[in-house]
CSV table of C-alpha atoms in Angstrom, one decimal:
chain,number,residue,atom,x,y,z
A,1,MET,CA,3.6,74.6,-84.4
A,2,ASN,CA,1.3,73.0,-87.0
A,3,LYS,CA,3.5,70.7,-89.2
A,4,LYS,CA,0.7,69.6,-91.5
A,5,SER,CA,1.7,69.7,-95.1
A,6,ASN,CA,-1.8,69.7,-96.6
A,7,LYS,CA,-3.1,73.3,-96.9
A,8,LEU,CA,-6.5,74.9,-97.2
A,9,VAL,CA,-7.3,78.6,-97.5
A,10,ILE,CA,-10.6,80.2,-96.6
A,11,LEU,CA,-11.2,83.4,-98.4
A,12,THR,CA,-13.8,85.9,-97.0
A,13,SER,CA,-14.8,89.5,-97.5
A,14,TYR,CA,-13.1,92.0,-95.2
A,15,PHE,CA,-12.8,95.8,-94.9
A,16,LYS,CA,-9.6,97.8,-95.3
A,17,GLU,CA,-7.7,98.9,-92.2
A,18,GLU,CA,-10.0,96.8,-89.9
A,19,SER,CA,-9.0,94.5,-87.1
A,20,TYR,CA,-12.0,92.5,-86.2
A,21,GLY,CA,-12.2,88.7,-86.0
A,22,LEU,CA,-14.4,86.5,-88.1
A,23,LEU,CA,-16.1,83.9,-85.9
A,24,GLY,CA,-17.7,81.7,-88.7
A,25,PRO,CA,-14.6,81.3,-90.9
A,26,GLN,CA,-12.1,81.2,-88.0
A,27,MET,CA,-14.2,78.6,-86.2
A,28,ALA,CA,-14.3,76.6,-89.4
A,29,ALA,CA,-10.5,76.8,-89.7
A,30,THR,CA,-10.2,75.7,-86.1
A,31,ILE,CA,-12.4,72.6,-86.8
A,32,ILE,CA,-10.3,71.8,-89.9
A,33,ASN,CA,-7.0,72.2,-88.0
A,34,THR,CA,-8.2,70.0,-85.1
A,35,HIS,CA,-10.0,67.2,-86.9
A,36,THR,CA,-8.5,66.8,-90.4
A,37,PRO,CA,-5.1,66.3,-92.0
A,38,PHE,CA,-5.2,69.9,-93.3
A,39,LYS,CA,-3.8,73.2,-92.1
A,40,ALA,CA,-6.3,76.0,-92.7
A,41,ILE,CA,-5.9,79.7,-92.6
A,42,VAL,CA,-8.5,82.5,-93.2
A,43,VAL,CA,-7.7,85.4,-95.6
A,44,GLY,CA,-9.7,88.5,-95.4
A,45,VAL,CA,-10.0,90.0,-98.9
A,46,THR,CA,-10.8,93.7,-99.1
A,47,HIS,CA,-12.3,95.6,-102.0
A,48,GLU,CA,-8.9,97.3,-102.5
A,49,ASP,CA,-6.9,94.1,-102.9
A,50,ASP,CA,-5.6,93.5,-106.4
A,51,PRO,CA,-6.8,90.1,-107.7
A,52,ARG,CA,-3.4,89.6,-109.4
A,53,ASP,CA,-1.6,90.0,-106.1
A,54,LEU,CA,-4.0,87.7,-104.4
A,55,LYS,CA,-3.4,85.0,-107.0
A,56,SER,CA,0.3,85.5,-106.6
A,57,ALA,CA,0.0,85.0,-102.9
A,58,LEU,CA,-2.0,81.9,-103.4
A,59,ASN,CA,0.5,80.4,-105.8
A,60,HIS,CA,3.3,81.1,-103.4
A,61,TYR,CA,1.4,79.7,-100.4
A,62,PHE,CA,0.3,76.4,-102.1
A,63,GLY,CA,3.5,75.9,-104.1
A,64,ASP,CA,3.2,72.6,-106.1
A,65,GLN,CA,0.1,71.5,-104.2
A,66,GLN,CA,-3.4,71.6,-105.7
A,67,LYS,CA,-5.2,74.7,-104.4
A,68,LEU,CA,-8.0,73.9,-101.9
A,69,LEU,CA,-10.0,77.0,-101.3
A,70,GLY,CA,-13.1,77.7,-99.2
A,71,PHE,CA,-15.2,80.8,-99.8
A,72,SER,CA,-17.3,82.0,-96.9
A,73,SER,CA,-19.2,85.2,-95.9
A,74,LEU,CA,-18.6,86.8,-99.3
A,75,GLY,CA,-21.3,89.4,-98.9
A,76,GLY,CA,-22.4,88.8,-102.5
A,77,ARG,CA,-19.2,90.3,-103.9
A,78,PRO,CA,-19.1,89.6,-107.7
A,79,ASP,CA,-15.3,89.9,-107.6
A,80,LEU,CA,-14.9,87.0,-105.3
A,81,PHE,CA,-17.3,84.9,-107.3
A,82,ASP,CA,-15.3,85.7,-110.4
A,83,LEU,CA,-12.1,84.8,-108.6
A,84,ALA,CA,-13.6,81.4,-107.6
A,85,ARG,CA,-14.6,80.7,-111.2
A,86,VAL,CA,-11.1,81.5,-112.5
A,87,LEU,CA,-9.4,79.4,-109.9
A,88,LYS,CA,-11.7,76.5,-110.5
A,89,GLN,CA,-11.0,76.7,-114.3
A,90,GLU,CA,-7.3,76.6,-113.4
A,91,GLY,CA,-7.7,73.3,-111.5
A,92,ALA,CA,-8.4,74.5,-107.9
A,93,VAL,CA,-11.0,72.9,-105.7
A,94,THR,CA,-13.3,75.7,-104.7
A,95,ILE,CA,-15.9,75.3,-102.0
A,96,LEU,CA,-18.8,77.7,-101.2
A,97,ALA,CA,-19.7,77.7,-97.6
A,98,GLY,CA,-21.1,80.1,-94.9
A,99,PRO,CA,-24.4,82.0,-94.9
A,100,GLN,CA,-26.7,81.4,-97.9
A,101,ALA,CA,-24.2,79.0,-99.5
A,102,GLY,CA,-27.0,76.7,-100.6
A,103,PRO,CA,-29.3,79.4,-102.1
A,104,ASP,CA,-26.5,81.2,-103.8
A,105,TYR,CA,-25.1,78.0,-105.3
A,106,LYS,CA,-28.6,76.9,-106.6
A,107,GLY,CA,-29.6,80.4,-107.8
A,108,GLU,CA,-32.8,82.4,-107.5
A,109,PHE,CA,-36.2,80.7,-107.3
A,110,GLU,CA,-37.4,79.4,-110.7
A,111,TRP,CA,-34.5,81.2,-112.5
A,112,GLN,CA,-34.7,78.6,-115.3
A,113,SER,CA,-38.1,80.0,-116.3
A,114,TYR,CA,-37.1,83.6,-116.0
A,115,SER,CA,-33.9,84.6,-117.9
A,116,HIS,CA,-33.3,87.8,-115.9
A,117,ARG,CA,-33.2,86.1,-112.5
A,118,PHE,CA,-29.9,85.3,-110.7
A,119,LYS,CA,-28.7,82.0,-112.1
A,120,GLY,CA,-26.5,81.0,-109.1
A,121,VAL,CA,-22.8,80.4,-108.9
A,122,SER,CA,-22.6,76.7,-109.3
A,123,ASP,CA,-20.2,77.3,-112.3
A,124,CYS,CA,-17.8,79.0,-109.9
A,125,PHE,CA,-17.5,76.3,-107.3
A,126,SER,CA,-16.6,72.6,-107.2
A,127,PHE,CA,-19.4,72.2,-104.7
A,128,ALA,CA,-21.2,74.0,-101.9
A,129,LEU,CA,-21.4,73.1,-98.2
A,130,HIS,CA,-24.6,74.3,-96.4
A,131,GLY,CA,-24.9,74.1,-92.6
A,132,PRO,CA,-22.4,73.4,-89.8
A,133,ALA,CA,-18.7,73.5,-90.6
A,134,GLN,CA,-17.9,70.1,-89.1
A,135,GLN,CA,-19.5,68.6,-92.2
A,136,ILE,CA,-16.2,69.2,-94.0
A,137,ILE,CA,-14.3,66.7,-91.7
A,138,PRO,CA,-15.3,63.5,-93.5
A,139,ILE,CA,-14.9,65.2,-96.9
A,140,LEU,CA,-11.3,66.3,-96.2
A,141,SER,CA,-10.5,63.0,-94.4
A,142,SER,CA,-11.6,61.1,-97.5
A,143,GLY,CA,-9.0,62.9,-99.7
A,144,PHE,CA,-11.8,63.6,-102.2
A,145,ASP,CA,-11.6,59.9,-103.3
A,146,LYS,CA,-15.3,59.3,-102.6
A,147,ASP,CA,-18.3,60.8,-104.4
A,148,ILE,CA,-18.6,64.3,-102.9
A,149,SER,CA,-22.4,64.5,-103.7
A,150,ARG,CA,-23.0,61.8,-101.0
A,151,PHE,CA,-21.8,63.8,-98.0
A,152,ALA,CA,-24.1,65.6,-95.6
A,153,GLY,CA,-24.7,69.3,-96.4
A,154,VAL,CA,-23.2,69.1,-99.9
A,155,LEU,CA,-24.7,70.7,-103.0
A,156,SER,CA,-23.1,69.6,-106.3
A,157,GLN,CA,-23.7,69.7,-110.0
A,158,ASP,CA,-23.5,66.7,-112.3
A,159,ILE,CA,-22.3,66.8,-116.0
A,160,ASN,CA,-25.9,67.5,-117.1
A,161,GLY,CA,-26.1,70.6,-114.9
A,162,GLN,CA,-28.5,69.0,-112.4
A,163,ILE,CA,-27.9,70.1,-108.8
A,164,SER,CA,-28.2,67.5,-106.0
A,165,GLU,CA,-28.5,68.5,-102.4
A,166,ILE,CA,-27.9,66.4,-99.2
A,167,PRO,CA,-29.6,67.7,-96.0
A,168,SER,CA,-27.2,69.1,-93.5
A,169,ILE,CA,-26.6,67.7,-90.0
A,170,ALA,CA,-27.7,69.4,-86.8
A,171,TRP,CA,-25.6,72.0,-85.0
A,172,ASP,CA,-23.4,70.4,-82.3
A,173,ASP,CA,-22.1,72.3,-79.3
A,174,ALA,CA,-19.0,70.1,-79.4
A,175,TYR,CA,-17.9,72.1,-82.4
A,176,LEU,CA,-19.1,75.5,-81.2
A,177,SER,CA,-16.5,76.1,-78.5
A,178,ASP,CA,-12.9,76.2,-79.6
A,179,VAL,CA,-11.8,79.1,-81.7
A,180,ASP,CA,-8.2,79.8,-82.7
A,181,TRP,CA,-8.2,83.6,-83.2
A,182,GLN,CA,-4.6,83.5,-84.7
A,183,THR,CA,-5.8,82.1,-88.1
A,184,LEU,CA,-6.7,85.4,-89.7
A,185,TYR,CA,-4.4,86.8,-92.4
A,186,GLY,CA,-4.5,89.8,-94.8
A,187,LEU,CA,-2.8,90.4,-98.2
A,188,LYS,CA,0.3,92.5,-98.1
A,189,ASN,CA,3.0,92.8,-100.7
A,190,LYS,CA,1.7,89.7,-102.6
A,191,SER,CA,1.8,87.5,-99.5
A,192,PHE,CA,-0.3,86.6,-96.5
A,193,LYS,CA,0.5,88.4,-93.3
A,194,PRO,CA,-1.1,87.7,-89.9
A,195,LEU,CA,-3.8,90.2,-88.7
A,196,LYS,CA,-3.9,91.0,-85.0
A,197,ILE,CA,-7.6,91.3,-84.1
A,198,THR,CA,-8.9,93.8,-81.5
A,199,THR,CA,-12.6,92.7,-81.5
A,200,ALA,CA,-13.9,89.1,-81.5
A,201,GLN,CA,-17.2,87.4,-81.3
A,202,VAL,CA,-18.8,84.9,-78.9
A,203,LEU,CA,-21.7,82.7,-80.1
A,204,GLN,CA,-24.5,82.4,-77.5
A,205,GLN,CA,-27.6,81.9,-79.8
A,206,ILE,CA,-28.1,80.6,-83.3
A,207,GLY,CA,-30.7,82.5,-85.2
A,208,CYS,CA,-33.4,84.9,-83.9
A,209,GLN,CA,-36.7,84.3,-82.0
A,210,HIS,CA,-38.4,86.7,-84.4
A,211,ALA,CA,-37.7,84.1,-87.1
A,212,ALA,CA,-38.9,81.2,-85.1
A,213,ARG,CA,-42.2,80.7,-87.0
A,214,PRO,CA,-43.7,81.9,-90.3
A,215,LYS,CA,-46.2,84.7,-90.1
A,216,LYS,CA,-48.8,85.9,-92.7
A,217,ILE,CA,-48.0,89.5,-93.7
A,218,CYS,CA,-49.0,92.0,-96.3
A,219,ILE,CA,-46.3,94.1,-98.0
A,220,ASP,CA,-47.2,97.2,-100.0
A,221,TYR,CA,-46.3,97.7,-103.7
A,222,PRO,CA,-43.4,100.2,-104.2
A,223,TRP,CA,-44.6,103.8,-103.9
A,224,ALA,CA,-43.6,104.4,-107.5
A,225,MET,CA,-46.1,101.7,-108.6
A,226,GLN,CA,-49.1,102.8,-106.6
A,227,LYS,CA,-51.9,104.4,-108.6
A,228,LYS,CA,-53.8,107.5,-107.6
A,229,GLY,CA,-57.4,107.0,-106.7
A,230,VAL,CA,-56.9,103.2,-106.4
A,231,LYS,CA,-56.7,101.3,-103.2
A,232,PRO,CA,-53.0,100.6,-102.5
A,233,ALA,CA,-51.9,97.3,-103.9
A,234,PHE,CA,-50.0,94.8,-101.7
A,235,VAL,CA,-48.6,91.2,-101.8
A,236,THR,CA,-49.5,88.6,-99.1
A,237,LEU,CA,-46.9,86.1,-98.1
A,238,TYR,CA,-45.6,84.0,-95.2
A,239,GLN,CA,-42.5,85.3,-93.7
A,240,GLN,CA,-40.0,84.2,-91.1
A,241,GLY,CA,-38.4,87.2,-89.3
A,242,CYS,CA,-37.7,90.6,-90.9
A,243,SER,CA,-38.7,90.6,-94.6
A,244,PHE,CA,-35.3,91.9,-95.7
A,245,CYS,CA,-33.3,89.3,-93.6
A,246,ASP,CA,-31.9,86.4,-95.6
A,247,VAL,CA,-30.4,84.8,-92.5
A,248,ALA,CA,-33.8,84.5,-90.9
A,249,LYS,CA,-35.0,82.3,-93.8
A,250,ASP,CA,-31.7,80.5,-93.9
A,251,LYS,CA,-31.4,79.5,-90.2
A,252,GLY,CA,-34.7,80.5,-88.5
A,253,TYR,CA,-34.2,80.1,-84.8
A,254,LEU,CA,-32.1,77.1,-83.5
A,255,GLY,CA,-31.7,78.1,-79.8
A,256,GLY,CA,-28.7,78.7,-77.6
A,257,VAL,CA,-25.4,77.0,-77.1
A,258,SER,CA,-24.4,75.3,-73.8
A,259,ASP,CA,-22.8,77.1,-70.9
A,260,GLU,CA,-19.7,74.9,-71.3
A,261,ALA,CA,-19.3,75.9,-75.0
A,262,LEU,CA,-19.7,79.6,-73.9
A,263,LYS,CA,-17.1,79.2,-71.2
A,264,THR,CA,-14.6,77.7,-73.7
A,265,GLN,CA,-15.3,80.4,-76.2
A,266,LEU,CA,-14.5,83.0,-73.5
A,267,LEU,CA,-11.3,81.2,-72.6
A,268,CYS,CA,-10.2,81.2,-76.2
A,269,LEU,CA,-10.5,85.0,-76.6
A,270,PRO,CA,-7.2,86.9,-76.9
A,271,GLU,CA,-6.1,89.2,-74.1
A,272,ASP,CA,-5.2,92.8,-74.2
A,273,ALA,CA,-2.0,94.4,-72.7
A,274,GLU,CA,-3.7,94.4,-69.2
A,275,GLY,CA,-4.6,90.8,-69.3
A,276,ARG,CA,-8.3,91.3,-69.9
A,277,LYS,CA,-10.1,89.6,-72.7
A,278,ILE,CA,-10.4,91.8,-75.8
A,279,PRO,CA,-13.9,93.3,-76.6
A,280,PHE,CA,-16.3,90.9,-78.2
A,281,GLU,CA,-19.7,90.9,-79.9
A,282,LEU,CA,-22.1,88.6,-78.1
A,283,ILE,CA,-24.0,86.9,-81.0
A,284,ASN,CA,-27.5,86.8,-79.6
A,285,GLU,CA,-30.5,88.8,-80.8
A,286,SER,CA,-32.1,88.8,-77.3
A,287,PRO,CA,-29.1,88.8,-75.0
A,288,LEU,CA,-30.3,90.7,-72.0
A,289,PRO,CA,-32.0,88.0,-69.9
A,290,LYS,CA,-28.9,85.9,-70.0
A,291,LEU,CA,-26.3,88.7,-70.1
A,292,SER,CA,-25.3,88.4,-66.4
A,293,LYS,CA,-24.5,84.7,-67.0
A,294,ILE,CA,-21.5,85.8,-69.2
A,295,PHE,CA,-20.0,87.5,-66.1
A,296,LYS,CA,-20.7,84.3,-64.0
A,297,LEU,CA,-19.0,82.1,-66.5
A,298,ALA,CA,-16.1,84.5,-66.8
A,299,GLU,CA,-15.7,84.5,-63.0
A,300,GLU,CA,-15.8,80.6,-62.9
A,301,SER,CA,-13.1,80.6,-65.5
A,302,GLY,CA,-10.9,83.1,-63.7
A,303,ILE,CA,-10.9,85.5,-66.6
A,304,GLN,CA,-11.4,89.3,-66.7
A,305,LEU,CA,-13.6,90.9,-69.3
A,306,SER,CA,-13.1,94.4,-70.9
A,307,GLN,CA,-16.2,95.1,-73.1
A,308,ILE,CA,-19.2,93.2,-74.4
A,309,ASN,CA,-20.9,94.5,-77.6
A,310,LEU,CA,-24.6,93.8,-78.0
A,311,THR,CA,-26.7,93.6,-81.2
A,312,LEU,CA,-30.4,93.5,-80.4
A,313,ARG,CA,-33.9,94.6,-81.3
A,314,ALA,CA,-35.6,97.6,-79.8
A,315,ASP,CA,-38.5,95.6,-78.3
A,316,TYR,CA,-36.1,93.0,-76.8
A,317,LEU,CA,-34.2,95.9,-75.2
A,318,ILE,CA,-37.5,97.2,-73.6
A,319,LYS,CA,-38.4,93.7,-72.4
A,320,GLY,CA,-35.0,93.2,-70.9
A,321,ILE,CA,-34.3,96.6,-69.5
A,322,LYS,CA,-34.4,95.4,-65.9
A,323,SER,CA,-31.9,92.6,-66.7
A,324,LEU,CA,-29.7,95.2,-68.4
A,325,GLU,CA,-29.8,97.4,-65.2
A,326,GLU,CA,-28.9,94.5,-63.0
A,327,THR,CA,-26.0,93.5,-65.3
A,328,LEU,CA,-24.7,97.1,-65.5
A,329,GLU,CA,-24.4,97.1,-61.7
A,330,ILE,CA,-22.2,94.0,-62.0
A,331,ALA,CA,-20.3,95.6,-64.9
A,332,ALA,CA,-19.6,98.8,-63.0
A,333,LYS,CA,-18.1,96.8,-60.1
A,334,LYS,CA,-15.9,94.9,-62.4
A,335,ASN,CA,-15.1,97.9,-64.6
A,336,VAL,CA,-16.5,96.2,-67.7
A,337,ARG,CA,-18.1,98.2,-70.5
A,338,ILE,CA,-21.4,97.2,-72.2
A,339,LEU,CA,-21.7,98.7,-75.6
A,340,LEU,CA,-25.1,98.7,-77.4
A,341,SER,CA,-23.2,98.4,-80.6
A,342,SER,CA,-26.2,97.9,-83.0
A,343,ILE,CA,-29.9,98.2,-82.4
A,344,GLY,CA,-32.2,97.3,-85.3
A,345,PHE,CA,-34.3,100.4,-85.4
A,346,GLU,CA,-34.4,100.4,-89.2
A,347,SER,CA,-37.0,103.1,-89.6
A,348,PHE,CA,-39.1,105.7,-87.7
A,349,ASP,CA,-42.2,105.2,-89.8
A,350,ASP,CA,-44.9,102.6,-89.1
A,351,THR,CA,-45.6,101.9,-92.8
A,352,ILE,CA,-42.0,101.1,-93.5
A,353,LEU,CA,-41.6,99.0,-90.3
A,354,LYS,CA,-44.7,97.0,-91.3
A,355,ASN,CA,-43.4,96.3,-94.7
A,356,LEU,CA,-40.0,95.3,-93.2
A,357,ASN,CA,-42.0,93.0,-90.8
A,358,LYS,CA,-40.0,94.2,-87.9
A,359,GLY,CA,-42.7,93.3,-85.5
A,360,ILE,CA,-42.4,96.7,-83.8
A,361,ASP,CA,-43.7,100.2,-84.4
A,362,LYS,CA,-42.2,103.7,-84.3
A,363,GLN,CA,-43.2,104.2,-80.7
A,364,THR,CA,-41.3,101.1,-79.6
A,365,ASN,CA,-38.2,102.5,-81.1
A,366,LEU,CA,-38.7,105.8,-79.4
A,367,ASP,CA,-39.4,104.1,-76.0
A,368,ALA,CA,-36.1,102.1,-76.4
A,369,ILE,CA,-34.2,105.3,-77.1
A,370,LYS,CA,-35.7,107.0,-74.0
A,371,ALA,CA,-34.7,104.0,-71.9
A,372,ILE,CA,-31.1,104.0,-73.3
A,373,ARG,CA,-30.6,107.7,-72.6
A,374,LYS,CA,-31.9,107.3,-69.1
A,375,LEU,CA,-29.5,104.4,-68.4
A,376,LYS,CA,-26.6,106.3,-69.9
A,377,SER,CA,-27.0,109.1,-67.4
A,378,ARG,CA,-26.8,106.5,-64.6
A,379,TYR,CA,-23.9,104.5,-66.0
A,380,PRO,CA,-21.9,107.0,-68.2
A,381,ALA,CA,-18.6,105.1,-68.0
A,382,HIS,CA,-20.0,101.5,-68.3
A,383,LEU,CA,-22.8,101.8,-70.9
A,384,GLY,CA,-22.0,102.9,-74.4
A,385,TYR,CA,-24.4,103.6,-77.3
A,386,LEU,CA,-23.0,106.6,-79.0
A,387,LYS,CA,-21.5,106.7,-82.5
A,388,GLU,CA,-18.3,108.0,-80.9
A,389,GLU,CA,-18.3,104.9,-78.7
A,390,GLY,CA,-18.4,102.5,-81.6
A,391,ALA,CA,-22.1,102.0,-82.1
A,392,ASN,CA,-23.7,101.7,-85.5
A,393,ASN,CA,-27.4,101.3,-85.3
A,394,GLY,CA,-29.7,100.0,-88.1
A,395,PHE,CA,-31.3,102.7,-90.2
A,396,ILE,CA,-32.6,101.6,-93.6
A,397,HIS,CA,-33.0,104.4,-96.2
A,398,PRO,CA,-34.0,104.7,-99.0
A,399,THR,CA,-36.7,102.0,-99.3
A,400,PRO,CA,-39.3,101.3,-102.0
A,401,TRP,CA,-42.0,102.9,-99.9
A,402,ASP,CA,-40.5,106.4,-99.3
A,403,ASN,CA,-42.7,109.3,-100.5
A,404,LYS,CA,-42.9,112.9,-99.5
A,405,GLN,CA,-45.3,112.3,-96.6
A,406,ILE,CA,-43.3,109.5,-95.1
A,407,SER,CA,-40.0,111.3,-95.6
A,408,HIS,CA,-41.5,114.4,-93.9
A,409,GLY,CA,-42.7,112.3,-91.0
A,410,ILE,CA,-39.3,110.6,-90.5
A,411,ASN,CA,-37.5,113.9,-90.6
A,412,LYS,CA,-39.9,115.4,-88.1
A,413,VAL,CA,-39.2,112.5,-85.7
A,414,ILE,CA,-35.4,112.8,-86.2
A,415,SER,CA,-35.6,116.5,-85.4
A,416,MET,CA,-38.0,116.3,-82.5
A,417,TYR,CA,-36.0,113.6,-80.7
A,418,GLN,CA,-32.6,114.8,-81.8
A,419,LEU,CA,-31.7,111.4,-83.2
A,420,SER,CA,-28.9,112.7,-85.4
A,421,HIS,CA,-27.0,113.6,-82.2
A,422,ASP,CA,-26.6,110.0,-80.8
A,423,ILE,CA,-28.8,107.4,-82.5
A,424,LEU,CA,-28.6,107.6,-86.3
A,425,PRO,CA,-25.5,106.2,-88.0
A,426,ARG,CA,-23.3,108.5,-90.1
A,427,HIS,CA,-24.7,106.9,-93.2
A,428,SER,CA,-28.0,105.1,-93.7
A,429,THR,CA,-28.1,101.7,-95.4
A,430,PRO,CA,-30.1,101.4,-98.6
A,431,LEU,CA,-32.6,98.5,-98.6
A,432,ILE,CA,-30.8,95.4,-99.9
A,433,ILE,CA,-32.9,92.6,-101.2
A,434,HIS,CA,-31.1,89.3,-101.3
A,435,HIS,CA,-32.6,86.8,-103.7
A,436,ALA,CA,-33.4,84.4,-100.9
A,437,SER,CA,-35.1,86.9,-98.5
A,438,GLY,CA,-38.8,87.4,-97.9
A,439,LEU,CA,-38.7,90.6,-99.9
A,440,ALA,CA,-37.4,88.7,-102.9
A,441,ASP,CA,-40.6,86.6,-102.8
A,442,TRP,CA,-42.5,89.9,-102.7
A,443,ILE,CA,-40.7,91.4,-105.7
A,444,ARG,CA,-41.0,88.2,-107.8
A,445,GLU,CA,-44.8,88.2,-107.1
A,446,ILE,CA,-45.0,91.8,-108.4
A,447,GLU,CA,-43.0,90.9,-111.5
A,448,VAL,CA,-45.3,88.1,-112.4
A,449,GLU,CA,-48.5,90.1,-111.6
A,450,GLU,CA,-47.5,93.2,-113.4
A,451,ASN,CA,-45.4,91.7,-116.2
A,452,ILE,CA,-42.3,93.7,-115.4
A,453,GLN,CA,-38.7,93.0,-114.5
A,454,PHE,CA,-36.4,94.3,-111.8
A,455,GLN,CA,-32.7,94.4,-112.3
A,456,ARG,CA,-30.5,91.7,-110.7
A,457,VAL,CA,-27.2,92.9,-109.3
A,458,GLY,CA,-25.2,89.8,-108.3
A,459,THR,CA,-27.1,88.1,-105.5
A,460,THR,CA,-29.4,91.0,-104.9
A,461,ILE,CA,-32.5,92.4,-106.6
A,462,GLY,CA,-32.7,96.1,-107.6
A,463,TRP,CA,-35.9,97.8,-106.6
A,464,TRP,CA,-34.9,101.3,-107.3
A,465,GLN,CA,-35.8,101.5,-111.0
A,466,SER,CA,-38.0,104.3,-112.3
A,467,LYS,CA,-41.5,103.6,-113.7
A,468,GLU,CA,-40.1,103.7,-117.3
A,469,GLU,CA,-37.5,101.2,-116.5
A,470,PHE,CA,-40.1,98.7,-115.2
A,471,LEU,CA,-41.5,98.1,-118.7
A,472,LEU,CA,-40.3,95.0,-120.6
């Protein structure tokens, strides 16, 4: 039982009635609990949670102590930014961490020169921490007696509004192994109640190979801005990874974690009623070449697996199809299920795929689907990829480049290959442009070139305005 009296709460975005773990925040809580004088818990905040009830729960949890609150993986939710602002004004220490903590704290590129751009959330947080979670150790151990702005990974604002930033330290396998999955709580009846998770995550790779190096690309103007009889306009820029991905620009590709760290993560996973480790998502954009190693490490550790969920690209699936077949043979013998939980198809039109800088074309997606269907017939019980089996593939629609011709072509492909039956998610995802993504650079270039403004919605940029709304 943790007897520490100092408390810290990590608030993060969550969905109602869900039961999945949160690797990033929960690994951070584990680091804090292991290496500092503080006891940390993670609280998943849903859209339905009443802010007043959340504040009541925080008041009860901290009692007379000063509130020390981390905010991570917020998903750009304005309500959580507003909550952080209010709590800071009331005297709490509020820390922004997790993906895009730095860019969100600082605000959109050159926002000082353009009043409509996202100004950042530095007024909501005492400081931000960008990079590995272990950077919080010396800060908490110091008791906040030292100048926070001097610590690695910290972004802070002085009394004149100037933001300083200290470079983050390197990722370290020593802090990427232990995970206490019992640290997740939810809000119920104005208090925090433990959440029992049924799906976890295991980190095998940080970042994505597709984001390993910048590439010169051309992205078309939105269809609504193209002029008849004129050669289509485009913007040229250098991009790391998919143009809509803010994580690619944030992390790039930092490689894999060690086998020892992987083994420890597997050992930390909770067990189901049968003594098997609960299903987990393997965090690795190209998992197939090393997938069989997961089974080897599990066997060395004397543990039994139940299900491995994979998130990957269509081209990586094709390249690794032989490895997947070999691993499925192992999985069948051990009665373990491999779920292709999310494949980043994104579109079935080459123009849109080009503008998204996916690095693949429509035919690659179709070839991957053909391969999956063939494997499913051979391993019906041990390979999952259907919606009914828990898969939710990437399909981005609408986009700025949709027109009648493109829409007709996509619908034709969907019909010909019966994609609605097993591939397409129940609902498509509209294109979301985070202010720190490659597409944000694209849209800012258009704004300057055409003397127009796109709406800002929190941390994202709205591209969906009509021609009339573009005008200043």
